[in-house]
XYZ file of C-alpha atoms in Angstrom:
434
model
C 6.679 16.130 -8.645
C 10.323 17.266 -9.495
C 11.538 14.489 -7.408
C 10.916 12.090 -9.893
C 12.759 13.985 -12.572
C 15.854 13.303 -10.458
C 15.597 9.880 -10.457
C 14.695 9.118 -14.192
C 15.260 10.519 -17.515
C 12.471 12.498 -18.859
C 11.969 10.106 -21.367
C 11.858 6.893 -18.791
C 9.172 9.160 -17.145
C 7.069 9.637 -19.546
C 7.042 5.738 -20.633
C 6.264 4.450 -17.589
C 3.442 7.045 -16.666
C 1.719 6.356 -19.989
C 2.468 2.384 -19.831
C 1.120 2.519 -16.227
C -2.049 4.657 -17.166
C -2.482 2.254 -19.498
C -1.883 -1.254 -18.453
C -2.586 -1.071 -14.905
C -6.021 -1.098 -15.096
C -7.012 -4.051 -17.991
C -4.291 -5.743 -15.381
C -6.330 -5.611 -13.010
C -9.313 -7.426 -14.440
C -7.148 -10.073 -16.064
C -5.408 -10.976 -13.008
C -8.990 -11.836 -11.494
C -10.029 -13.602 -14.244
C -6.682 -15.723 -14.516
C -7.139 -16.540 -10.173
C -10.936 -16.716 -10.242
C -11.538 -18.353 -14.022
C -8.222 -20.032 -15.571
C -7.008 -21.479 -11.912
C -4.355 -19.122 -11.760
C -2.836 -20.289 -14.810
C -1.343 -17.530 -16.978
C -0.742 -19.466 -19.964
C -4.376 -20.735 -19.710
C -5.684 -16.808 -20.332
C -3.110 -16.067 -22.920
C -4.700 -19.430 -24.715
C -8.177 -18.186 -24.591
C -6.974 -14.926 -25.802
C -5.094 -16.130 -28.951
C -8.312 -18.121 -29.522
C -10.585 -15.564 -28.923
C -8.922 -12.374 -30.359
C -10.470 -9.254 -28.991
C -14.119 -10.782 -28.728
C -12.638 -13.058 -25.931
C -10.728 -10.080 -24.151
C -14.764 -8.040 -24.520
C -16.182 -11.489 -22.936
C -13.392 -11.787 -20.028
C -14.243 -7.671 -18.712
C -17.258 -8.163 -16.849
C -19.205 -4.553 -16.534
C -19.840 -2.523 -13.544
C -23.065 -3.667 -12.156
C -25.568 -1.950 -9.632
C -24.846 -4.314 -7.047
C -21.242 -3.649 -7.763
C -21.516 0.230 -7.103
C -24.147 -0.200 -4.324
C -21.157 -2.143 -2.113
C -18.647 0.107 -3.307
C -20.693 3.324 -2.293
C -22.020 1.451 1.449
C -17.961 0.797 2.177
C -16.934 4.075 1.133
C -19.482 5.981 2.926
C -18.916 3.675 6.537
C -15.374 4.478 6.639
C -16.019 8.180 5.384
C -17.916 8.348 8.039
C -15.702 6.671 10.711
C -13.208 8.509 9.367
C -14.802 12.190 10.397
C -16.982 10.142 13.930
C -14.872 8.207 15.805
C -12.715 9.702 18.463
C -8.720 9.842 17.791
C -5.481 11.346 19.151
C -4.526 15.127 17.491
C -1.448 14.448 15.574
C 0.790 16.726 13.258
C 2.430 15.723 10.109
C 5.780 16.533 8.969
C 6.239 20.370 8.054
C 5.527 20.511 4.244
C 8.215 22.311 1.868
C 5.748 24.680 1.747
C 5.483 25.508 5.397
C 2.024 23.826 6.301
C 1.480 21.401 9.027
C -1.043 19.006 8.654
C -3.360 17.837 11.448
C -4.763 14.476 11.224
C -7.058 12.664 13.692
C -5.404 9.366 14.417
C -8.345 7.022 14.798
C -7.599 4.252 11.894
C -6.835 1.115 14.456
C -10.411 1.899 15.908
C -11.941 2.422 12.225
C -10.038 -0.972 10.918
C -11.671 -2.899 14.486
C -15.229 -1.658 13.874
C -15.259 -2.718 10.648
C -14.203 -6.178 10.516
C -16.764 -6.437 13.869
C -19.287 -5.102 11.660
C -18.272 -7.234 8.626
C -18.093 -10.477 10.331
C -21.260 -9.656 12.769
C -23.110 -9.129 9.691
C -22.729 -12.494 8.217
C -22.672 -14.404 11.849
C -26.305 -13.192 12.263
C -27.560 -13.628 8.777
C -28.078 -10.124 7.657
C -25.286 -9.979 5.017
C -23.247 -12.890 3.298
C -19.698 -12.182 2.311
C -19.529 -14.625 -0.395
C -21.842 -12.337 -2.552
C -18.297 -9.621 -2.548
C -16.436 -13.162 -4.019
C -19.354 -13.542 -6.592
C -19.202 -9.845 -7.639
C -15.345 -9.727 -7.598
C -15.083 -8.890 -11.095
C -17.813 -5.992 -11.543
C -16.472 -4.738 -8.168
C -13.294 -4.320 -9.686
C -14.374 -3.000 -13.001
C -16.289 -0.409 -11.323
C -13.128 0.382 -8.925
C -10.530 0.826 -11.819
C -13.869 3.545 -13.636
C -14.594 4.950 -10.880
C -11.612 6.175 -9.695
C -10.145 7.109 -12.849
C -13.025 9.796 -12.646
C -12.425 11.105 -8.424
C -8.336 10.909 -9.859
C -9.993 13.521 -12.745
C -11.948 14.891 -9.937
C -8.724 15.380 -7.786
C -6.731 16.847 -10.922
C -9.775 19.635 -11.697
C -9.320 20.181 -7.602
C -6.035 20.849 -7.837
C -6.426 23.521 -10.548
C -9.499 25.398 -9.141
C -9.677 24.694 -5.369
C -6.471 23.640 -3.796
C -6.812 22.964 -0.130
C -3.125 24.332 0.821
C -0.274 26.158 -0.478
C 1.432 22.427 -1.417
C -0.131 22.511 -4.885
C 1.222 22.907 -8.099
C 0.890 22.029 -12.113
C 4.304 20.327 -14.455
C 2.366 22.292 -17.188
C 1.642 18.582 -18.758
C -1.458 16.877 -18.025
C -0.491 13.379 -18.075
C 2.669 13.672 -15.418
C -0.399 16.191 -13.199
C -3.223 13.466 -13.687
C -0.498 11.041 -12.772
C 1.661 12.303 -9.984
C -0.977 14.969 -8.963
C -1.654 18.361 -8.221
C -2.071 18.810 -4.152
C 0.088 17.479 -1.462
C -2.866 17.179 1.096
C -5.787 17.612 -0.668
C -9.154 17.891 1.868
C -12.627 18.276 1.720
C -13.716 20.769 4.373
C -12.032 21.303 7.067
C -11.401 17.621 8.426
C -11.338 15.057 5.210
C -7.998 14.199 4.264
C -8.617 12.761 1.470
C -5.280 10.701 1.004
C -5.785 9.106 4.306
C -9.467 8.078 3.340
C -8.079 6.349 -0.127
C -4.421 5.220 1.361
C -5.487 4.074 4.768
C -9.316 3.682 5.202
C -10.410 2.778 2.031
C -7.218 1.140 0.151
C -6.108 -0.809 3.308
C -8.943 -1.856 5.261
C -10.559 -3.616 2.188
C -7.318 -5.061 2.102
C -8.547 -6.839 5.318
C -12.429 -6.961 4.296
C -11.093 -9.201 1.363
C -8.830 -11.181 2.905
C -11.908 -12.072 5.527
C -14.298 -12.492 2.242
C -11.808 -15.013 0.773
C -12.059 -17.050 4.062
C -15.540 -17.433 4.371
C -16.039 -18.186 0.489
C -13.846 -21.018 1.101
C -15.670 -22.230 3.960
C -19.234 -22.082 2.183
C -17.917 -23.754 -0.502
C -15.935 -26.395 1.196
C -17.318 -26.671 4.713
C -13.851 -25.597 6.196
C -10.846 -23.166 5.951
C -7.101 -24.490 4.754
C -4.965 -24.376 7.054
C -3.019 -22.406 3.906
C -5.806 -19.928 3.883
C -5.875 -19.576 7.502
C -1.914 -18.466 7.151
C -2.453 -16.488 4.508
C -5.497 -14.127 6.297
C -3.862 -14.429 9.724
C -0.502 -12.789 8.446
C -2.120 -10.234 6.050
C -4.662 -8.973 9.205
C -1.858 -9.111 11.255
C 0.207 -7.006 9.221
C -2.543 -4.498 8.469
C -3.406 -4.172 12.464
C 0.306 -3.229 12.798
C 0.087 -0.839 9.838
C -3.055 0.731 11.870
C -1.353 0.430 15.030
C 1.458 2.944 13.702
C -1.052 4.545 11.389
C 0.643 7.888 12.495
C 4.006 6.777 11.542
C 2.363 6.300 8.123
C 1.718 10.125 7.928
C 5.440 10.643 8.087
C 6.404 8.642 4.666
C 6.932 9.100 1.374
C 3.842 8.263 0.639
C 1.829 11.332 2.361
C 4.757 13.545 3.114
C 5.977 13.901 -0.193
C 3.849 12.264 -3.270
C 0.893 14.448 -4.429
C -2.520 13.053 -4.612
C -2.865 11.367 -8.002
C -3.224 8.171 -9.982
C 0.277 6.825 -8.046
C -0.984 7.084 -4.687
C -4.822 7.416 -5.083
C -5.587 5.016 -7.888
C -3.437 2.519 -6.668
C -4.372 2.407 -3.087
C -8.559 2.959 -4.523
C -7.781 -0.170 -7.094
C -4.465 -1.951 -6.618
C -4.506 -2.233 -3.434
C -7.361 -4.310 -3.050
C -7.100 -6.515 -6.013
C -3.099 -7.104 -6.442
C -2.348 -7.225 -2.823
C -5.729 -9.895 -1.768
C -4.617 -11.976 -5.206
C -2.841 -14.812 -3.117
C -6.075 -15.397 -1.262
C -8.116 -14.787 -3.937
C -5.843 -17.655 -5.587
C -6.251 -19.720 -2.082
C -10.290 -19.984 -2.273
C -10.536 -22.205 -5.393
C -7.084 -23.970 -4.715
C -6.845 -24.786 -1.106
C -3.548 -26.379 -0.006
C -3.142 -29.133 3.181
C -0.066 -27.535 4.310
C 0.566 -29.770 7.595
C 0.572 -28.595 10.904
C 4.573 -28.053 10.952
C 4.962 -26.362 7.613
C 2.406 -24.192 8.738
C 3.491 -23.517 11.853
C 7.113 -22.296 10.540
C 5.523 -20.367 8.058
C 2.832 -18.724 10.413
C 5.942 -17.711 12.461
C 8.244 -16.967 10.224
C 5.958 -14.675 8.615
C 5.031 -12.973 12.235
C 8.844 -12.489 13.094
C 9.338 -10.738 9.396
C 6.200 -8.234 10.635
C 7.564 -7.788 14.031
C 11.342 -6.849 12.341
C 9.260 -4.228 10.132
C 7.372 -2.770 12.919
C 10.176 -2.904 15.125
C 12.273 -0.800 12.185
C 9.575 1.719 12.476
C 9.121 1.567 16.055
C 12.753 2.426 16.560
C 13.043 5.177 13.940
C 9.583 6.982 15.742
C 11.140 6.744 18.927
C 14.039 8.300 17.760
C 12.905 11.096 16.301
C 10.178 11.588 19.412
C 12.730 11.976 22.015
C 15.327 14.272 19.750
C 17.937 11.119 19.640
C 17.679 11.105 23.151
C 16.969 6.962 23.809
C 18.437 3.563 23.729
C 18.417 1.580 20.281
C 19.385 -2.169 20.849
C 20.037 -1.562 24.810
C 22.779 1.858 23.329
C 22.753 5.075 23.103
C 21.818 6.022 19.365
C 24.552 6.730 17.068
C 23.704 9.823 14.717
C 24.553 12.616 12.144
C 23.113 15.940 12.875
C 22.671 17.560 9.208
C 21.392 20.534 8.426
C 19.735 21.989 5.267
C 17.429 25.061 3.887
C 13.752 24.905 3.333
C 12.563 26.718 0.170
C 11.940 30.021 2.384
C 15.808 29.692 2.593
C 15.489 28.866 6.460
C 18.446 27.028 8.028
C 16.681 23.785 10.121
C 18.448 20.674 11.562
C 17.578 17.187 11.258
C 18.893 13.883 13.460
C 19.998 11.036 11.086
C 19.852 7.638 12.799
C 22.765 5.367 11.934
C 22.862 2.460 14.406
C 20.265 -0.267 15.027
C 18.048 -1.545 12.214
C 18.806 1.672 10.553
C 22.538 1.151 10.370
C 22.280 -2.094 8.594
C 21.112 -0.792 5.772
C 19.303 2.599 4.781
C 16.000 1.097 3.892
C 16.504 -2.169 5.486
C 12.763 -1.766 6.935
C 11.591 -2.644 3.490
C 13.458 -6.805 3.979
C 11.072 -7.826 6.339
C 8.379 -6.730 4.327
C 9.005 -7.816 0.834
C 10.007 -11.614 3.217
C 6.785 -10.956 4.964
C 4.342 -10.836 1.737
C 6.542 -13.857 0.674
C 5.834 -15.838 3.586
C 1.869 -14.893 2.958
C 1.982 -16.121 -0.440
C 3.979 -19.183 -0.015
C 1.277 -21.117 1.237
C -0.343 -21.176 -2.430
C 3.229 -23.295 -3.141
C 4.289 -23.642 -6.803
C 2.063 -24.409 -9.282
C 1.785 -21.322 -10.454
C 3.471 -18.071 -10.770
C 0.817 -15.053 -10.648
C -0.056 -15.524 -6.732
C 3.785 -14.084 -6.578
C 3.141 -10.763 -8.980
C 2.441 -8.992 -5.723
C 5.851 -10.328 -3.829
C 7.748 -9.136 -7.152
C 5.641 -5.560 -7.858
C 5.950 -4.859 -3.993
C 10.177 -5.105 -4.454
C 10.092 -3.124 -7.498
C 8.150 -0.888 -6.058
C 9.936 -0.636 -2.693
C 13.387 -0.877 -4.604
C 12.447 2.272 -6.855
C 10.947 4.116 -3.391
C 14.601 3.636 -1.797
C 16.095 5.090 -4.847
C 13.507 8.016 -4.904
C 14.439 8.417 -0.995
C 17.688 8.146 -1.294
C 17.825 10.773 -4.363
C 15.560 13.214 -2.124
C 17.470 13.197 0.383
C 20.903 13.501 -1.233
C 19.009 16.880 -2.701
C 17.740 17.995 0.811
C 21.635 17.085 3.185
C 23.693 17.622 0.492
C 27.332 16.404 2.061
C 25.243 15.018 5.458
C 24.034 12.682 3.432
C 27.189 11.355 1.584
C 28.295 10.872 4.868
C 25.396 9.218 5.996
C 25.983 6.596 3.192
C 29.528 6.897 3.671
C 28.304 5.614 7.402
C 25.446 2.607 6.434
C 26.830 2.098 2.745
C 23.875 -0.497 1.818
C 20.681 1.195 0.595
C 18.472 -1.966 1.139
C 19.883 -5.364 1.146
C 22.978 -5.557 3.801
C 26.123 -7.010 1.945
C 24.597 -6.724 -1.658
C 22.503 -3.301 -2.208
């Protein structure tokens, strides 16, 4: 939690928590209602709205209905439970400040394959039709942004009376603990981690379950698939069977390594995740574009290269640290810094900074390719309208602020290593401009 306090003034903090806790999830809900009801058209809902006054805004938030809950709860519990069943590699996390080494059980491809077999074998035979998910979108998501306001609550109370490790800790404010969190790696029993249940199993493979719904809701509607859809799924599922294929990788971000389990990671992988990132197909089922075989054809593989250049970012980075610098990047051997630092129990370690390859062009240049990437998914909705693109803009804010946050963590952790790191690979993300 201190990290942030190095990147923004305490007054910046405490604006954006509260106008986050507070926007985020009537966002949500509008955004659905502007793709699903007001054909994406912002200026359409703010119309109805000035019309309507608050009576219209009360008519627009659909409530959470049992049907709602009862699909929320089956999900949850199937990849709960593949989470803790299937079979997966033993893998260690990154050594927390506090010592601790996390063990995770790296079975997410095999819990992301069984699930869209399961989805799609479900409506093939007749026993379950996706399009109800489409019909309920609204009450799903109104019961999403409730519900896990409460487990965030749940996760906060956790944190004060039964933390799961030594990483835990209060600000002494409740808003910046409800928001950041309270625990590092917060478990139930032994074996459920919960962040990689909301991040991974939960937040991104209904990422995929959507993007699948939004398909066959166009098809039972129309009695085919855009070729635009069809670009759209195809890049997102192969972008989240990459993210699964390096699922371990994931373990080693900023995202489990170092932000606590709270309404910024939890609530937004639980909620935003599968609303704000499925929006461009969600925008796609009631507006399908002809897109021509060669436009999409260059975007199809335009969009694969741009998730190939972000795996391949990752891939290199893995491999770098796996063999102790001791490998080729682009056919060399690896330039490097070797910088040292102290841990809190004012232990002297080492770490291997990589400074050639696609981590010499810039110091997050990972995060091009995929802000391009979730371009080239969205394009296909073309330019009528601006809100299928919130989630290409909120995903470079976000990823612009994360470098920053990175880059400020790290500057705290090297100390002069890391001014000469930058002194090294001067760009943070954008090679030549940032």
């Amino acid at each position: 939690m201190g990290e942030s306090k190095t990147v923004h003034s305490a007054l910046v903090t405490y604006t954006s928590v509260i106008s986050l806790l507070t926007l985020c999830p009537p966002f949500v809900i509008l955004l659905w209602y502007t793709m699903v009801h007001a054909d994406g058209s912002v200026l359409q809902t703010f119309e109805y709205l000035k019309q309507h006054g608050l009576q219209g805004l009360k008519d627009i938030l659909p409530a959470p209905s049992p049907i709602a809950w009862k699909l929320i709860a089956c999900f949850g519990a199937f990849e709960a439970i593949l989470q803790l069943t299937l079979p997966g590699k033993r893998v260690e996390g990154p050594i927390s400040p506090n010592g601790n080494i996390p063990v995770y059980k790296a079975n997410g491809l095999q819990a992301y394959a069984v699930t869209l077999v399961t989805y799609l074998s479900l409506w093939w035979f007749g026993i379950f039709n996706p399009a109800i998910v489409y019909d309920h979108l609204g009450e799903i998501y109104s019961a999403l942004v409730m519900g896990s306001l409460v487990f965030c609550l749940f996760l906060y109370l956790k944190g004060h009376v039964a933390p799961s490790s030594s990483d835990s800790g209060s600000s002494g404010n409740f808003i910046i603990d409800f928001y950041w969190g309270m625990e590092l790696y917060p478990r139930i029993g032994k074996h459920f981690d919960i962040k990689v249940f909301t991040n991974c199993r939960f937040g991104m493979i209904s990422w995929a379950v959507l993007a699948v719904t939004y398909c066959i809701k166009q098809y039972e509607m129309n009695g085919q698939v855009s070729d635009s859809m069809l670009v759209n799924t195809v890049l997102m599922l192969v972008y989240i069977t990459k993210f699964f294929w390096w699922e371990a990788g994931y373990w080693c971000t900023m995202d489990i390594a170092h932000d606590r389990a709270g309404f910024y990671i939890c609530w937004g992988c639980l909620v935003w995740v599968p609303s704000i990132y499925t929006s461009p197909g969600m925008y796609l089922v009631n507006h399908p574009v002809s897109l021509g075989t060669q436009l999409a054809l260059f975007i199809l593989v335009s969009g694969l290269l741009c998730i190939y250049i972000n795996y391949d970012c990752d891939r290199q980075r893995q491999e770098f640290r796996r063999t102790n610098g001791k490998c080729l990047i682009w056919g060399k051997a690896p330039s490097k810094i070797v910088a040292s630092y102290r841990t809190e129990k004012g232990e002297t370690k080492t770490s291997l900074l990589l400074t050639s390859g696609w981590w010499g062009v810039s110091r997050h240049f990972h995060y091009v390719p995929e802000i391009l990437a979730a371009f080239f998914w969205t394009v296909p909705a073309l330019f009528n309208h601006f809100l299928p693109y919130f989630y290409v803009l909120f995903l470079t804010i976000l990823l612009f602020d994360r470098a920053k946050r990175d880059d400020d963590r790290c500057a705290s952790k090297y100390g002069k290593y890391w001014k000469m790191y930058c002194n090294k690979v001067p760009y943070r993300v954008i090679p030549g401009i940032y």
